[in-house]
Tab-separated table of C-alpha atoms in Angstrom:
chain	number	residue	atom	x	y	z
A	1	MET	CA	0.000	0.000	0.000
A	2	PRO	CA	1.244	3.542	-0.700
A	3	GLY	CA	2.226	5.893	2.089
A	4	PRO	CA	0.699	9.286	2.931
A	5	GLY	CA	2.604	11.092	0.163
A	6	PRO	CA	0.985	9.306	-2.809
A	7	HIS	CA	-2.365	9.234	-1.007
A	8	MET	CA	-2.356	12.996	-0.514
A	9	LEU	CA	-1.026	13.721	-4.001
A	10	TYR	CA	-3.706	11.511	-5.539
A	11	ALA	CA	-6.429	13.180	-3.462
A	12	MET	CA	-5.224	16.685	-4.263
A	13	GLY	CA	-4.958	15.872	-7.966
A	14	SER	CA	-8.473	14.432	-7.954
A	15	GLY	CA	-9.742	17.452	-6.054
A	16	MET	CA	-8.217	19.867	-8.549
A	17	ALA	CA	-9.749	17.891	-11.403
A	18	LEU	CA	-13.143	18.136	-9.731
A	19	THR	CA	-12.590	21.870	-9.207
A	20	THR	CA	-11.912	22.319	-12.911
A	21	LEU	CA	-14.808	20.153	-14.058
A	22	SER	CA	-17.265	21.805	-11.658
A	23	ASP	CA	-16.113	25.321	-12.552
A	24	GLY	CA	-15.145	25.947	-8.948
A	25	ARG	CA	-18.162	24.423	-7.247
A	26	PHE	CA	-15.854	21.792	-5.792
A	27	SER	CA	-13.761	24.553	-4.293
A	28	PRO	CA	-10.158	24.620	-3.007
A	29	HIS	CA	-11.758	24.430	0.429
A	30	HIS	CA	-13.127	20.984	-0.415
A	31	THR	CA	-9.859	19.908	-2.011
A	32	LEU	CA	-7.940	20.917	1.113
A	33	PHE	CA	-9.952	18.736	3.472
A	34	TYR	CA	-10.185	15.975	0.891
A	35	THR	CA	-6.378	15.921	0.794
A	36	ILE	CA	-5.916	16.092	4.549
A	37	ASN	CA	-8.361	13.257	5.034
A	38	ALA	CA	-6.342	11.093	2.625
A	39	PHE	CA	-3.563	11.034	5.231
A	40	PHE	CA	-5.969	9.718	7.858
A	41	GLY	CA	-7.260	6.844	5.739
A	42	PRO	CA	-7.847	3.466	7.377
A	43	ASP	CA	-4.436	2.235	6.180
A	44	ILE	CA	-2.049	4.709	7.827
A	45	GLY	CA	0.481	1.956	8.478
A	46	SER	CA	3.820	3.131	9.827
A	47	PHE	CA	2.351	6.343	11.256
A	48	SER	CA	0.111	4.370	13.598
A	49	ASP	CA	3.074	2.141	14.511
A	50	TRP	CA	5.097	5.229	15.404
A	51	LEU	CA	2.152	6.599	17.381
A	52	SER	CA	1.952	3.324	19.297
A	53	SER	CA	5.605	3.536	20.332
A	54	VAL	CA	5.320	7.193	21.383
A	55	LEU	CA	2.218	6.563	23.483
A	56	GLY	CA	3.684	3.412	25.023
A	57	PHE	CA	1.198	0.944	23.564
A	58	SER	CA	2.087	-2.446	22.183
A	59	ALA	CA	3.364	-2.527	18.615
A	60	SER	CA	0.105	-3.640	17.016
A	61	SER	CA	-2.602	-2.333	19.343
A	62	VAL	CA	-3.187	1.077	17.742
A	63	PRO	CA	-3.001	-0.097	14.090
A	64	ASP	CA	-5.340	-3.015	14.832
A	65	VAL	CA	-7.896	-0.708	16.430
A	66	ILE	CA	-7.629	1.962	13.710
A	67	HIS	CA	-7.950	-0.617	10.936
A	68	HIS	CA	-11.108	-2.049	12.510
A	69	PRO	CA	-14.162	-1.136	10.346
A	70	VAL	CA	-16.188	0.016	13.373
A	71	PHE	CA	-13.474	1.492	15.584
A	72	TYR	CA	-12.104	3.533	12.667
A	73	ILE	CA	-15.448	5.354	12.453
A	74	LEU	CA	-15.472	6.049	16.186
A	75	ILE	CA	-11.774	6.937	16.599
A	76	LEU	CA	-11.108	8.907	13.415
A	77	GLY	CA	-14.198	9.121	11.204
A	78	LEU	CA	-16.684	10.838	13.522
A	79	PRO	CA	-14.189	13.068	15.384
A	80	LEU	CA	-12.614	14.268	12.130
A	81	CYS	CA	-16.037	14.908	10.618
A	82	LEU	CA	-16.982	17.123	13.558
A	83	PHE	CA	-13.578	18.806	13.540
A	84	TYR	CA	-13.705	19.540	9.803
A	85	SER	CA	-17.208	20.973	10.175
A	86	TRP	CA	-16.113	23.266	12.997
A	87	LEU	CA	-12.896	24.268	11.258
A	88	SER	CA	-14.709	25.019	7.984
A	89	SER	CA	-17.197	27.239	9.785
A	90	PHE	CA	-14.391	29.013	11.649
A	91	LEU	CA	-12.328	29.651	8.521
A	92	LEU	CA	-15.359	30.828	6.548
A	93	HIS	CA	-16.339	33.312	9.250
A	94	LYS	CA	-12.763	34.577	9.337
A	95	GLY	CA	-12.880	35.138	5.594
A	96	LEU	CA	-10.022	32.734	4.927
A	97	LEU	CA	-12.114	30.495	2.668
A	98	ASP	CA	-14.681	31.231	-0.012
A	99	SER	CA	-18.045	29.493	0.041
A	100	VAL	CA	-19.237	29.014	-3.526
A	101	PHE	CA	-20.701	25.526	-3.214
A	102	GLY	CA	-24.246	24.550	-2.489
A	103	GLU	CA	-25.541	28.004	-1.487
A	104	ASN	CA	-27.378	26.249	1.329
A	105	GLY	CA	-30.030	24.989	-1.101
A	106	HIS	CA	-31.185	28.501	-2.050
A	107	SER	CA	-29.792	28.666	-5.585
A	108	SER	CA	-32.235	28.683	-8.484
A	109	THR	CA	-30.994	25.246	-9.530
A	110	TYR	CA	-31.660	23.593	-6.181
A	111	THR	CA	-34.934	25.437	-5.780
A	112	TRP	CA	-36.118	24.057	-9.109
A	113	ILE	CA	-34.984	20.527	-8.197
A	114	LEU	CA	-37.019	20.667	-5.003
A	115	SER	CA	-39.995	22.108	-6.887
A	116	THR	CA	-40.270	18.897	-8.918
A	117	GLY	CA	-41.161	17.008	-5.742
A	118	TRP	CA	-44.525	16.854	-3.999
A	119	TRP	CA	-44.966	19.071	-0.943
A	120	GLU	CA	-48.762	19.276	-0.605
A	121	ASN	CA	-49.342	16.953	2.358
A	122	ARG	CA	-48.798	13.229	1.798
A	123	ALA	CA	-48.566	12.183	-1.834
A	124	PRO	CA	-51.382	9.906	-2.991
A	125	ILE	CA	-50.525	6.529	-4.493
A	126	ASN	CA	-51.515	6.655	-8.154
A	127	PRO	CA	-51.779	3.183	-9.762
A	128	ASP	CA	-50.714	4.512	-13.162
A	129	ALA	CA	-47.553	5.987	-11.636
A	130	VAL	CA	-46.736	2.627	-10.042
A	131	MET	CA	-47.257	0.855	-13.363
A	132	VAL	CA	-45.215	3.305	-15.446
A	133	VAL	CA	-42.294	3.580	-13.020
A	134	GLY	CA	-42.286	-0.171	-12.384
A	135	PHE	CA	-42.313	-0.877	-16.130
A	136	LEU	CA	-39.424	1.512	-16.834
A	137	CYS	CA	-37.318	0.137	-13.971
A	138	THR	CA	-38.022	-3.413	-15.158
A	139	CYS	CA	-36.962	-2.453	-18.687
A	140	LEU	CA	-33.741	-0.963	-17.299
A	141	ILE	CA	-32.766	-4.086	-15.371
A	142	GLY	CA	-34.074	-6.552	-17.940
A	143	GLY	CA	-32.423	-4.725	-20.825
A	144	PHE	CA	-29.104	-4.570	-18.997
A	145	VAL	CA	-29.184	-8.306	-18.283
A	146	TYR	CA	-30.113	-9.019	-21.906
A	147	ILE	CA	-27.276	-6.883	-23.282
A	148	ASN	CA	-24.575	-8.129	-20.932
A	149	ARG	CA	-25.590	-11.764	-20.365
A	150	VAL	CA	-27.879	-13.042	-23.111
A	151	LYS	CA	-25.896	-11.259	-25.828
A	152	SER	CA	-22.589	-11.506	-23.992
A	153	GLY	CA	-20.693	-12.607	-27.111
A	154	LYS	CA	-20.189	-8.986	-28.122
A	155	SER	CA	-17.162	-6.932	-27.140
A	156	ILE	CA	-17.118	-5.086	-23.832
A	157	SER	CA	-17.070	-1.707	-25.574
A	158	LYS	CA	-20.113	-2.677	-27.662
A	159	GLN	CA	-21.982	-3.883	-24.599
A	160	SER	CA	-21.124	-0.696	-22.720
A	161	TYR	CA	-22.294	1.443	-25.627
A	162	GLN	CA	-25.610	-0.400	-25.839
A	163	SER	CA	-26.045	-0.203	-22.065
A	164	VAL	CA	-25.540	3.560	-22.190
A	165	LYS	CA	-28.138	3.841	-24.947
A	166	LEU	CA	-30.531	1.820	-22.800
A	167	MET	CA	-29.959	4.177	-19.869
A	168	VAL	CA	-30.538	7.229	-22.069
A	169	VAL	CA	-33.813	5.854	-23.431
A	170	VAL	CA	-35.150	4.858	-20.006
A	171	ALA	CA	-34.039	8.157	-18.420
A	172	THR	CA	-35.703	10.116	-21.236
A	173	LEU	CA	-38.991	8.240	-20.883
A	174	TYR	CA	-38.799	8.538	-17.091
A	175	SER	CA	-38.245	12.296	-17.357
A	176	MET	CA	-41.108	12.646	-19.848
A	177	TRP	CA	-43.427	10.839	-17.450
A	178	CYS	CA	-42.408	13.101	-14.564
A	179	ALA	CA	-42.753	16.248	-16.691
A	180	SER	CA	-46.190	15.183	-17.914
A	181	GLN	CA	-47.455	14.845	-14.340
A	182	ILE	CA	-45.828	18.057	-13.095
A	183	TYR	CA	-46.354	20.474	-15.989
A	184	TRP	CA	-48.999	18.984	-18.288
A	185	ALA	CA	-51.508	17.321	-15.952
A	186	SER	CA	-54.218	19.601	-14.594
A	187	PRO	CA	-54.366	19.639	-11.658
A	188	ARG	CA	-50.769	18.672	-10.996
A	189	ARG	CA	-50.165	15.134	-9.789
A	190	PRO	CA	-47.225	13.565	-7.920
A	191	ALA	CA	-45.085	11.857	-10.541
A	192	VAL	CA	-43.252	9.409	-8.246
A	193	GLY	CA	-44.748	9.804	-4.807
A	194	GLU	CA	-43.082	12.675	-2.972
A	195	GLU	CA	-39.758	12.361	-4.800
A	196	ALA	CA	-38.181	15.066	-6.967
A	197	ASP	CA	-37.048	12.569	-9.602
A	198	LEU	CA	-37.212	14.944	-12.579
A	199	GLY	CA	-34.949	17.497	-10.910
A	200	VAL	CA	-32.557	14.824	-9.687
A	201	LEU	CA	-32.269	13.244	-13.141
A	202	VAL	CA	-31.530	16.583	-14.792
A	203	PHE	CA	-28.977	17.374	-12.077
A	204	LEU	CA	-27.237	14.009	-12.566
A	205	VAL	CA	-27.063	14.477	-16.326
A	206	PHE	CA	-25.304	17.834	-16.149
A	207	TYR	CA	-23.211	17.441	-12.998
A	208	PHE	CA	-22.380	13.730	-12.913
A	209	PHE	CA	-22.819	11.792	-16.144
A	210	LEU	CA	-21.811	14.528	-18.604
A	211	PRO	CA	-18.524	15.436	-16.814
A	212	HIS	CA	-17.576	11.768	-16.532
A	213	TYR	CA	-18.486	11.177	-20.180
A	214	LEU	CA	-16.275	14.061	-21.275
A	215	CYS	CA	-13.412	12.719	-19.144
A	216	ILE	CA	-13.745	9.282	-20.746
A	217	LYS	CA	-13.935	10.729	-24.262
A	218	SER	CA	-10.834	12.821	-23.649
A	219	MET	CA	-8.907	9.619	-22.945
A	220	GLN	CA	-9.856	8.079	-26.302
A	221	PRO	CA	-7.991	9.343	-29.400
A	222	LYS	CA	-10.068	10.213	-32.426
A	223	ASP	CA	-10.141	7.747	-35.288
A	224	SER	CA	-8.649	10.332	-37.622
A	225	GLU	CA	-5.692	10.760	-35.304
A	226	THR	CA	-5.054	7.055	-34.841
A	227	LYS	CA	-5.048	6.449	-38.573
A	228	HIS	CA	-2.091	8.786	-39.045
A	229	LEU	CA	0.030	7.490	-36.192
A	230	PRO	CA	3.461	6.301	-37.386
A	231	LEU	CA	4.066	2.573	-37.341
């Protein structure tokens, strides 16, 4: 396993990439704590051994406790979470960090996402909504199994491409269903119970799937470029 140097460099590099892709929404503030936390990962190895010797514990007691899946949460996870929260608030109030992420849910984007949910008392259970959503989810799972198991003789890239097309089709139909219930039905009806699925899907497209798609495409040379590569 790598030591704290590669861990922190990897985390900082990933954080800077996220900062660039999010146009600053994943701010240097987030990258800083993301990087610091990489040092305190569950595999801190020789550092915990050194800490054991300084504190007078047996050679393996501290590492064994820190590496435990439950004790790690109690010893480092929860305390660091509370400390980071306090430190972030302190630094923000002192003006040492900029807060440009989230806007506490009051941005127009987040307001619209929430508006696609149902807030008028408890959402009624509409049988047609259950049928439509259940059918689309079944098509998603069934289609994925068909592409990757029944027709598994195809190449991995071909299967992945067809799976992505399946996701796009299902997501489009799902969004159309939600939009029809929210904006076209009169009076408005809950599309999927109380959930804001339309807003969440649009958010995922622009802030999750599209950035990752662009990253993947940037790693693949164009066909025109590969044809002219020297032998």
